[in-house]
Coordinates of C-alpha atoms and ligand atoms in Angstrom, one line a residue:
M28 CA -7.8 115.8 -4.8
D29 CA -5.9 117.4 -8.0
A30 CA -8.4 117.6 -10.9
S31 CA -5.6 120.1 -13.0
A32 CA -2.7 117.7 -13.0
P33 CA -0.4 118.3 -16.2
P34 CA -0.3 116.6 -19.4
R35 CA 0.4 113.0 -20.3
A36 CA 3.1 111.3 -22.1
P37 CA 2.2 109.0 -25.6
L38 CA 2.2 106.0 -24.0
Q39 CA 5.0 103.7 -26.0
A40 CA 2.8 102.0 -28.9
P41 CA 3.5 98.4 -28.5
S42 CA 6.3 96.5 -30.5
R43 CA 5.0 94.8 -33.4
A44 CA 7.1 91.4 -31.7
V45 CA 5.9 91.8 -28.3
L46 CA 6.6 88.3 -27.7
P47 CA 10.1 87.4 -28.9
T48 CA 11.6 85.0 -26.6
L49 CA 8.8 81.8 -25.7
A50 CA 9.6 80.2 -22.3
P51 CA 9.3 76.4 -22.2
P52 CA 6.1 75.2 -22.0
L53 CA 6.7 73.2 -18.6
T54 CA 9.5 75.0 -15.6
R55 CA 10.2 72.5 -13.6
S56 CA 12.5 72.3 -10.7
F57 CA 16.0 70.5 -11.2
V58 CA 17.7 68.9 -8.7
G59 CA 21.3 67.2 -8.0
G60 CA 22.1 68.2 -11.6
A61 CA 19.1 67.6 -13.6
A62 CA 15.6 67.9 -13.7
E63 CA 12.5 67.1 -12.2
R64 CA 9.9 65.2 -13.8
G65 CA 7.6 68.2 -12.8
E66 CA 4.4 65.9 -11.3
G67 CA 2.6 68.4 -9.4
M68 CA 0.5 71.4 -9.1
R69 CA 0.0 73.0 -12.2
L70 CA 0.6 77.6 -11.9
P71 CA 0.2 79.3 -14.5
V72 CA 3.2 81.9 -15.6
F73 CA 2.0 85.8 -16.7
Y74 CA 3.5 87.9 -19.1
P75 CA 2.8 91.1 -17.5
A76 CA 2.7 93.4 -20.5
T77 CA -0.1 91.3 -22.2
G78 CA -1.5 88.9 -19.3
A79 CA -0.8 86.5 -21.8
Q80 CA 0.0 83.2 -19.7
V81 CA 3.4 82.1 -21.2
G82 CA 3.9 79.0 -19.6
E83 CA 3.6 76.5 -16.6
L84 CA 5.3 75.9 -13.5
A85 CA 5.2 72.3 -11.8
E86 CA 5.1 72.6 -7.7
A87 CA 7.8 70.8 -5.8
D88 CA 5.9 69.6 -3.1
A89 CA 6.8 68.3 -0.1
A90 CA 8.1 65.4 -1.4
E91 CA 10.2 66.4 -4.5
V92 CA 12.1 69.6 -1.6
D93 CA 13.2 66.6 0.5
R94 CA 14.4 64.9 -2.9
A95 CA 16.4 68.6 -3.3
V96 CA 17.5 68.9 0.4
Q97 CA 18.7 65.7 0.4
A98 CA 21.1 66.6 -2.5
A99 CA 22.2 69.0 -1.1
R100 CA 23.3 67.2 1.5
R101 CA 24.5 64.4 -0.6
A102 CA 26.1 67.2 -2.5
F103 CA 28.1 68.7 1.2
L104 CA 29.0 65.7 2.4
R105 CA 30.0 64.4 -1.0
S106 CA 30.8 66.2 -3.9
G107 CA 34.3 67.7 -2.4
W108 CA 32.9 71.0 -3.2
A109 CA 32.4 71.8 0.9
S110 CA 36.4 70.8 1.2
L111 CA 37.5 72.2 -2.3
P112 CA 40.7 74.6 -2.5
T113 CA 40.0 78.0 -2.1
E114 CA 41.7 78.7 -5.2
R115 CA 39.8 76.3 -6.7
R116 CA 36.8 77.4 -6.4
Q117 CA 37.4 81.0 -7.0
E118 CA 38.6 79.3 -10.7
M119 CA 34.6 77.7 -10.5
L120 CA 33.4 80.4 -9.3
L121 CA 34.9 83.0 -13.0
K122 CA 33.5 80.3 -15.0
L123 CA 29.8 81.5 -13.8
H124 CA 30.8 84.9 -13.7
D125 CA 31.5 84.0 -17.7
I126 CA 28.3 81.8 -18.3
V127 CA 26.1 84.1 -16.7
L128 CA 27.6 87.4 -18.8
A129 CA 27.3 85.3 -21.6
H130 CA 23.8 84.3 -21.7
A131 CA 22.7 88.5 -20.1
D132 CA 20.5 88.3 -23.0
E133 CA 18.8 85.7 -22.9
L134 CA 18.5 85.8 -19.3
A135 CA 17.1 88.9 -19.3
R136 CA 14.4 88.1 -22.4
L137 CA 13.0 85.6 -20.0
E138 CA 13.0 87.3 -16.5
C139 CA 11.3 90.4 -18.5
L140 CA 9.0 87.3 -19.6
N141 CA 7.1 86.0 -16.1
L142 CA 8.5 89.7 -14.6
G143 CA 7.5 93.3 -16.6
I144 CA 11.0 95.4 -15.6
V145 CA 11.9 96.9 -19.3
L146 CA 14.3 94.7 -20.8
R147 CA 16.8 97.6 -21.1
E148 CA 17.2 97.3 -17.6
L149 CA 17.5 93.7 -17.0
R150 CA 20.2 93.4 -19.2
E151 CA 22.0 96.5 -18.1
R152 CA 21.5 95.8 -15.5
H153 CA 20.3 92.9 -12.7
M154 CA 21.9 90.4 -14.9
K155 CA 25.7 91.9 -15.4
R156 CA 25.2 92.3 -11.8
A157 CA 24.0 89.2 -11.2
A158 CA 27.4 87.4 -13.0
Y159 CA 29.7 90.3 -10.9
N160 CA 28.4 88.8 -7.9
F161 CA 30.2 85.8 -9.0
R162 CA 33.2 87.3 -9.3
F163 CA 32.6 89.3 -5.9
F164 CA 32.3 86.3 -3.6
A165 CA 35.5 84.6 -6.2
E166 CA 38.1 87.5 -5.2
F167 CA 36.6 88.0 -1.4
I168 CA 37.9 84.5 -0.7
G169 CA 40.7 84.5 -2.1
Q170 CA 40.9 87.5 0.2
A171 CA 39.7 86.4 3.5
K172 CA 41.7 87.5 6.8
G173 CA 42.4 85.1 9.4
E174 CA 42.2 85.2 13.0
V175 CA 44.9 84.2 16.4
Y176 CA 45.9 85.1 18.9
D177 CA 48.6 84.8 21.4
Q178 CA 47.3 86.5 24.0
M179 CA 46.7 84.0 26.5
A180 CA 50.5 82.9 28.2
G181 CA 51.6 79.4 26.9
Y182 CA 49.1 78.9 24.4
R183 CA 48.0 80.1 20.3
S184 CA 44.2 80.2 19.3
F185 CA 43.5 80.0 15.6
V186 CA 40.3 81.0 14.4
V187 CA 38.9 78.2 11.5
R188 CA 35.9 79.4 9.2
E189 CA 34.0 75.9 8.5
P190 CA 30.9 76.0 5.6
V191 CA 27.2 75.4 7.8
G192 CA 25.9 73.1 5.4
V193 CA 23.3 73.4 3.1
A194 CA 20.3 76.5 2.3
A195 CA 17.5 77.5 1.9
L196 CA 17.5 80.9 -1.3
I197 CA 14.2 81.7 -1.2
A198 CA 13.9 84.8 -3.9
P199 CA 11.2 87.7 -4.5
W200 CA 9.9 88.4 -8.0
N201 CA 10.7 91.8 -7.9
A202 CA 14.4 91.0 -9.1
P203 CA 15.0 88.0 -9.4
V204 CA 17.8 86.7 -11.1
A205 CA 19.4 89.7 -9.1
L206 CA 18.7 89.2 -5.9
A207 CA 18.9 84.8 -5.7
S208 CA 22.7 85.6 -7.2
M209 CA 23.8 87.2 -4.9
K210 CA 22.7 84.5 -2.5
V211 CA 23.9 81.2 -4.2
A212 CA 27.0 82.7 -4.9
A213 CA 27.7 83.5 -1.3
A214 CA 26.1 80.5 0.1
I215 CA 28.3 78.6 -2.2
A216 CA 31.5 80.7 -2.1
F217 CA 31.8 79.5 1.1
G218 CA 32.0 75.6 0.7
N219 CA 27.8 75.8 1.8
T220 CA 25.1 73.6 -0.9
C221 CA 21.8 75.1 -1.4
V222 CA 18.1 74.9 -2.4
L223 CA 16.9 78.1 -4.1
K224 CA 13.8 78.4 -4.0
P225 CA 12.1 81.5 -6.8
S226 CA 8.3 83.7 -6.7
E227 CA 6.5 81.6 -8.1
Q228 CA 5.2 84.6 -9.7
T229 CA 9.6 84.6 -11.9
P230 CA 10.6 81.2 -12.4
L231 CA 11.6 81.7 -15.6
A232 CA 15.3 83.0 -15.8
L233 CA 16.5 81.5 -12.8
A234 CA 15.4 77.7 -14.2
R235 CA 17.8 78.6 -17.0
F236 CA 19.9 80.6 -15.0
V237 CA 20.6 77.3 -12.5
E238 CA 20.9 74.5 -15.6
L239 CA 24.4 77.5 -16.9
L240 CA 25.4 77.0 -14.3
H241 CA 25.4 73.8 -14.4
E242 CA 26.5 73.6 -17.9
A243 CA 29.5 75.3 -16.4
G244 CA 30.5 72.4 -14.8
L245 CA 29.2 72.8 -10.7
P246 CA 29.1 69.6 -9.5
D247 CA 25.7 68.5 -8.9
G248 CA 23.5 68.9 -6.0
V249 CA 25.2 72.4 -4.8
V250 CA 22.8 74.0 -6.3
N251 CA 19.2 72.6 -6.8
L252 CA 16.2 74.6 -7.4
V253 CA 12.4 73.7 -6.3
N254 CA 9.2 75.7 -7.2
G255 CA 6.4 76.7 -6.1
R256 CA 3.6 79.1 -3.6
G257 CA 5.7 80.0 -0.4
A258 CA 3.3 78.5 2.0
V259 CA 3.8 74.5 -0.2
T260 CA 7.2 74.7 -1.7
G261 CA 8.5 77.3 1.3
E262 CA 7.8 76.1 4.6
A263 CA 8.7 72.4 3.5
L264 CA 11.9 73.9 2.8
V265 CA 12.4 76.2 5.6
A266 CA 10.8 74.2 7.9
H267 CA 12.9 70.7 6.2
P268 CA 15.1 70.2 9.4
D269 CA 18.2 68.9 7.2
I270 CA 18.3 72.8 6.1
D271 CA 20.2 74.2 7.9
L272 CA 20.3 77.3 7.9
V273 CA 18.0 80.3 6.3
S274 CA 18.7 83.0 3.1
F275 CA 15.6 85.1 2.7
T276 CA 13.8 88.2 0.1
G277 CA 10.0 89.0 0.3
G278 CA 8.0 91.2 2.7
T279 CA 8.0 91.5 5.7
E280 CA 4.6 90.0 7.0
T281 CA 6.4 86.7 5.7
G282 CA 10.0 87.5 6.9
R283 CA 8.0 87.0 9.8
R284 CA 6.7 84.0 9.6
I285 CA 10.2 82.4 7.8
M286 CA 11.8 83.2 11.2
S287 CA 9.2 81.0 12.8
V288 CA 9.1 78.3 11.5
A289 CA 13.7 78.1 10.9
G290 CA 13.2 79.4 14.8
R291 CA 12.1 76.0 15.7
R292 CA 14.8 74.5 15.0
L293 CA 17.1 77.4 16.0
K294 CA 17.8 77.3 11.8
P295 CA 20.5 80.4 11.2
C296 CA 18.8 83.4 9.3
T297 CA 18.7 86.5 7.2
L298 CA 16.6 88.8 6.4
E299 CA 16.2 91.8 3.9
L300 CA 12.5 93.8 3.3
G301 CA 10.1 96.0 3.1
G302 CA 10.9 99.7 3.2
K303 CA 9.2 103.3 3.2
S304 CA 13.0 104.2 2.3
A305 CA 13.0 109.3 3.2
N306 CA 14.5 110.6 0.4
I307 CA 15.1 113.8 2.0
V308 CA 15.8 117.1 0.2
F309 CA 17.1 119.7 2.0
A310 CA 17.2 123.6 0.4
S311 CA 20.7 123.2 0.0
A312 CA 21.0 120.9 -2.6
D313 CA 21.7 120.4 -5.7
I314 CA 18.5 120.5 -6.8
E315 CA 18.8 118.8 -10.6
R316 CA 20.6 116.3 -9.9
A317 CA 18.2 115.9 -6.5
L318 CA 15.1 115.6 -9.1
D319 CA 16.1 113.9 -11.3
A320 CA 17.4 111.2 -8.5
A321 CA 14.2 112.1 -6.5
L322 CA 12.2 110.9 -10.2
V323 CA 14.9 107.1 -10.9
G324 CA 14.2 106.6 -6.8
I325 CA 10.7 106.0 -7.7
F326 CA 10.5 104.5 -11.1
S327 CA 13.0 102.3 -11.8
N328 CA 12.6 98.6 -11.7
N329 CA 8.6 99.7 -12.2
G330 CA 8.2 101.1 -8.8
Q331 CA 8.3 98.1 -6.9
Q332 CA 11.8 98.3 -5.1
C333 CA 12.4 97.8 -1.7
L334 CA 14.8 100.4 -2.0
A335 CA 12.5 103.1 -3.2
G336 CA 12.9 106.8 -2.2
S337 CA 9.3 106.2 -1.9
R338 CA 9.2 109.0 0.6
I339 CA 9.9 112.3 -0.9
L340 CA 10.7 114.7 2.0
V341 CA 11.0 118.8 0.6
E342 CA 12.4 121.9 2.6
K343 CA 9.2 124.0 2.8
R344 CA 11.3 126.8 1.0
I345 CA 12.0 124.8 -2.0
A346 CA 8.8 122.5 -2.2
D347 CA 6.5 123.9 -4.7
D348 CA 8.4 124.1 -7.4
F349 CA 10.4 120.8 -6.8
I350 CA 7.4 119.1 -6.3
A351 CA 5.4 121.1 -9.3
R352 CA 8.6 119.6 -11.7
F353 CA 8.5 116.8 -10.3
A354 CA 4.7 115.6 -11.7
E355 CA 5.6 116.8 -14.3
R356 CA 8.5 115.0 -14.8
A357 CA 6.5 112.4 -13.8
A358 CA 3.9 112.3 -16.1
R359 CA 6.2 112.4 -19.3
I360 CA 7.4 109.3 -19.2
R361 CA 7.0 107.4 -21.0
V362 CA 5.4 103.9 -20.4
G363 CA 4.8 100.9 -21.8
D364 CA 6.1 97.3 -24.1
P365 CA 9.7 96.6 -21.7
M366 CA 11.0 94.6 -24.2
S367 CA 11.3 98.5 -26.6
D368 CA 14.2 100.5 -25.4
A369 CA 12.7 103.6 -25.5
T370 CA 10.7 102.7 -22.7
E371 CA 11.2 103.8 -19.2
L372 CA 7.5 102.2 -17.3
G373 CA 6.6 99.3 -17.6
P374 CA 4.1 97.2 -15.8
L375 CA 3.2 95.7 -12.3
A376 CA 4.4 92.4 -11.7
S377 CA 0.8 90.8 -11.4
A378 CA -2.8 92.0 -11.6
A379 CA -3.2 91.9 -8.1
H380 CA -0.1 93.9 -7.2
R381 CA -1.9 96.5 -9.9
A382 CA -5.0 96.3 -7.7
R383 CA -3.8 96.6 -4.5
V384 CA -1.1 99.3 -5.8
L385 CA -4.2 101.7 -6.9
G386 CA -5.4 100.4 -3.8
F387 CA -3.5 103.0 -3.1
V388 CA -5.6 105.7 -4.6
E389 CA -8.4 105.5 -2.4
T390 CA -6.6 105.4 0.4
A391 CA -4.9 108.8 -0.2
R392 CA -8.2 110.3 -0.5
A393 CA -9.7 108.9 2.0
D394 CA -6.7 110.4 4.4
G395 CA -6.4 113.6 2.8
A396 CA -4.2 113.7 0.6
K397 CA -3.6 115.5 -2.8
L398 CA -3.6 113.0 -6.4
L399 CA 0.0 115.2 -7.9
T400 CA 0.3 113.1 -11.2
G401 CA -1.2 110.0 -12.5
G402 CA -3.1 107.5 -9.6
E403 CA -4.6 105.0 -12.7
A404 CA -4.3 102.4 -15.3
A405 CA -2.0 102.9 -18.2
M406 CA -2.8 101.6 -21.1
P407 CA -0.6 101.9 -24.0
G408 CA -3.0 100.4 -26.8
G409 CA -3.4 97.2 -28.6
D410 CA -2.4 93.4 -26.7
L411 CA -0.2 95.9 -23.7
D412 CA -3.6 96.4 -23.1
G413 CA -4.8 93.5 -21.5
G414 CA -1.0 94.7 -19.6
Y415 CA -1.1 95.5 -15.5
F416 CA 0.3 98.9 -16.1
V417 CA -0.3 102.1 -13.6
S418 CA 0.6 105.0 -14.3
P419 CA 3.0 107.8 -12.7
T420 CA 1.7 108.7 -9.2
A421 CA 2.5 111.2 -6.9
V422 CA 0.4 112.2 -4.4
L423 CA 1.0 115.5 -1.1
A424 CA 0.3 113.2 1.7
P425 CA -0.6 116.3 4.8
S426 CA 1.3 114.2 7.9
N427 CA 3.4 111.4 8.4
A428 CA 1.0 109.8 9.5
A429 CA -1.0 108.8 6.2
R430 CA -1.0 105.7 5.4
V431 CA 0.3 105.8 2.0
C432 CA 3.6 106.9 4.4
Q433 CA 3.9 104.2 6.3
D434 CA 2.4 101.3 4.0
E435 CA 5.3 99.3 1.3
I436 CA 3.3 100.3 -1.8
F437 CA 6.2 99.2 -3.9
G438 CA 4.9 100.6 -7.0
P439 CA 5.2 103.6 -9.5
F440 CA 3.8 106.0 -6.3
A441 CA 6.2 108.5 -4.2
A442 CA 4.2 110.3 -1.5
F443 CA 5.1 114.1 -1.0
L444 CA 5.9 115.4 3.0
T445 CA 7.4 118.5 2.5
F446 CA 9.3 120.0 6.0
G447 CA 10.9 123.2 7.4
S448 CA 13.3 122.2 9.8
Y449 CA 16.8 119.8 10.4
D450 CA 14.7 118.8 12.6
E451 CA 11.4 118.0 11.8
A452 CA 13.1 116.1 8.5
I453 CA 13.9 113.9 10.9
A454 CA 12.3 112.9 13.2
M455 CA 9.8 112.3 10.3
A456 CA 12.0 110.0 7.9
N457 CA 12.4 108.2 11.3
D458 CA 8.5 107.7 11.8
T459 CA 8.4 104.8 10.2
R460 CA 8.4 100.9 11.7
F461 CA 10.5 100.2 8.6
G462 CA 14.8 100.9 8.4
L463 CA 16.2 100.0 5.3
V464 CA 17.8 102.5 3.1
S465 CA 17.4 106.6 3.0
Y466 CA 18.9 108.9 1.1
V467 CA 20.3 112.8 2.0
W468 CA 20.3 115.6 -0.8
S469 CA 22.3 118.1 0.5
D470 CA 25.8 120.0 -0.6
H471 CA 25.7 121.6 3.6
M472 CA 28.4 119.6 5.5
P473 CA 27.0 119.6 8.7
T474 CA 23.6 119.0 8.0
I475 CA 25.2 115.5 5.7
E476 CA 27.1 114.2 8.7
R477 CA 24.2 114.8 11.1
A478 CA 22.1 113.3 9.3
S479 CA 24.6 109.5 8.4
R480 CA 24.5 109.8 11.8
E481 CA 20.7 110.2 13.1
L482 CA 18.7 108.4 10.9
H483 CA 17.8 105.0 12.0
S484 CA 18.0 102.8 9.2
G485 CA 20.9 100.1 7.5
V486 CA 21.9 102.2 4.1
V487 CA 21.8 106.4 4.0
W488 CA 23.1 107.5 0.7
V489 CA 24.4 111.2 -0.2
N490 CA 24.2 112.3 -3.0
T491 CA 22.8 110.0 -5.0
P492 CA 20.7 107.3 -6.0
M493 CA 20.9 103.9 -4.6
V494 CA 24.8 102.6 -5.3
R495 CA 25.6 99.2 -3.7
E496 CA 28.9 98.8 -2.6
L497 CA 29.5 95.1 -2.4
R498 CA 31.9 95.2 0.4
A499 CA 30.1 96.6 2.9
P500 CA 27.0 95.4 5.0
F501 CA 23.8 95.9 3.5
G502 CA 19.7 95.7 5.8
G503 CA 17.6 96.9 7.2
Y504 CA 17.4 98.1 11.0
K505 CA 13.6 97.7 12.4
E506 CA 11.4 95.9 9.8
S507 CA 13.0 96.1 7.0
G508 CA 15.3 92.9 8.3
V509 CA 17.9 90.9 10.5
G510 CA 21.4 90.0 9.1
R511 CA 23.3 91.4 6.5
E512 CA 24.8 90.2 3.0
G513 CA 28.2 92.0 2.1
G514 CA 31.3 90.0 1.8
E515 CA 32.3 90.0 5.2
A516 CA 29.4 90.0 6.8
C517 CA 27.9 86.9 4.6
Q518 CA 30.9 85.4 5.9
A519 CA 30.2 85.0 9.8
F520 CA 26.1 83.3 7.8
Y521 CA 27.5 80.7 5.7
T522 CA 30.1 79.9 7.6
E523 CA 31.4 78.5 11.3
S524 CA 33.7 79.9 12.9
K525 CA 35.2 77.3 15.0
T526 CA 38.8 78.4 17.5
V527 CA 41.6 75.5 17.5
T528 CA 43.6 76.9 20.8
L529 CA 47.8 74.5 21.4
P530 CA 49.6 75.0 24.5
A531 CA 53.4 76.3 22.4
S532 CA 54.8 73.9 25.3
P533 CA 54.0 70.8 26.7
V534 CA 50.9 71.7 29.5
A535 CA 51.4 71.1 33.4
V536 CA 47.5 69.4 33.7
R537 CA 46.6 68.3 37.2
R538 CA 46.4 64.8 38.4
L539 CA 43.4 63.7 39.4
G540 CA 42.6 60.2 40.9
L541 CA 46.3 59.3 42.0
Ligands
NAD5 P1 6.9 87.4 -0.4 O1 7.3 87.8 0.7 O2 5.3 87.3 -0.3 O3 7.9 86.3 -1.4 C1 9.2 85.9 -1.3 C2 9.6 85.0 -1.1 O4 9.1 84.0 0.2 C3 8.6 83.7 -2.8 O5 9.4 83.1 -3.2 C4 7.5 83.5 -2.0 O6 7.0 83.0 -2.8 C5 7.6 83.4 -0.3 N1 7.5 82.2 0.6 C6 5.9 83.5 0.5 N2 5.9 83.0 2.2 C7 5.9 82.2 2.3 C8 6.3 80.8 3.5 N3 5.6 80.6 4.3 N4 7.6 80.3 3.7 C9 8.6 80.3 3.2 N5 8.5 80.8 2.0 C10 7.8 81.5 1.7 O7 7.2 89.0 -1.4 P2 7.3 89.4 -2.5 O8 5.9 89.8 -2.6 O9 7.8 88.1 -3.2 O10 8.4 90.9 -2.4 C11 8.5 91.6 -2.9 C12 8.5 92.6 -1.5 O11 10.2 91.5 -1.1 C13 8.5 93.7 -1.1 O12 8.2 93.8 0.3 C14 10.6 93.7 -1.1 O13 10.0 94.4 -0.3 C15 10.7 92.7 -0.6 N6 12.5 93.3 -0.9 C16 13.7 93.4 0.4 C17 14.4 93.6 -0.4 C18 15.2 93.9 0.2 O14 16.5 93.6 0.0 N7 15.8 94.1 1.7 C19 14.5 93.5 -2.4 C20 13.2 93.0 -2.4 C21 12.5 93.5 -2.0

């Protein structure tokens, strides 16, 4: 390990009002248009910036999950939502867009209170994206195309798409409203009803979000919410016989479990799972932009994002300078109060997660990696010393086989590797069990063209940090997922196709039993 790490930026002092928003004392499930009584087991909810408990969650047991699924089933069969004319459903989706946008600040504060992502980021990026998800699907369903086949002589076949039924939507904690809203918007846009289960760590903003959808006029039972742990509430939901399909975002091991439970009843699943994405910087790149993007790629969202560029592969002839400048900039990142606009990196989401992330410093050491910066808990001072802060961390790995290059750390922790040739870079990038996204930095067109064909990942971003084109499919190769999200991908998942075949004139039918 290198003891000569660059000097650190001063940490952000705690603001005077560390908790400007109060969470409701008890977060309850929301079923059939009303809050449940919340008699289940109580789980604490923490503010990651101080470690203070800010509320409690009432866990839904199997009986409460059953009520939620039945409410969704009734709404599917009887509320008229499934058969609503497209224009009317579009109008409702646009109202949902408006109400989420109008409450972006409130939702961002609640989200910050149990997640610790910088408030500015939540308000400007996550909540705007959440609102946009409803507008996107409102527009998509108005433009969807049909299929007609008339090649077979004397017949015409057309394909209609019908909603599947009741969807279980299971969300992770790292971007609760931004990610869950995509699932909710897609499921209901195509006429389904749903039961949403947030992560037990981050129930606050999604509970308010579901209330807001109802305040905007969404019929009761179309969107239901159950709170609780994965093994209790989540598993009861996935296994419920009246759930028709499952959309899950979370860790790869959980995805494996969910697919096996859903598979017993042959329920279709989409799984958006983990990643260990390569960010490849060729010497032919615009180096300044690539450096800015490498920092954003690993440190935004407090380092907790599936699509983080967490393995940074740099061509040898520019590596020393690039890596030194990255470490210097990382050390200057302002760590502190997530409610302050000056903060660049907030706390990790939980104490256990911080312990896990810091555990990788020891793992890196054991595998012979060199610590470039960070690698320790950060103490911003005052109340924030009880928070789950980690200083921005970077290591230089001895090889791609090091565990910090193979395991998803899911924190502000970059692992650097260097390469001498194009082939070496692509081989290293692909040598992983994951395949969510890849980043390529080069101004050399043949390199870009070849790399975008040869990288094994669901998305390749060239000369840009992460950017989501919702019309295009998003999802992972290999252990990063099954299925895709996006306009047509969601249509395929959330609808059943039905082929109707008609003869052009009365057909001659073979006559049996005369
Ligand atoms: P997690 O797998 O621990 O939990 C995700 C959700 O699944 C939670 O709501 C949890 O309660 C629930 N769950 C857990 N066990 C369950 C079970 N047996 N049955 C039903 N539900 C169960 O993941 P996390 O820690 O919340 O999120 C971090 C992970 O999510 C990372 O691996 C990250 O890469 C991944 N992620 C992927 C994407 C993507 O689009 N590919 C996006 C964000 C996060």
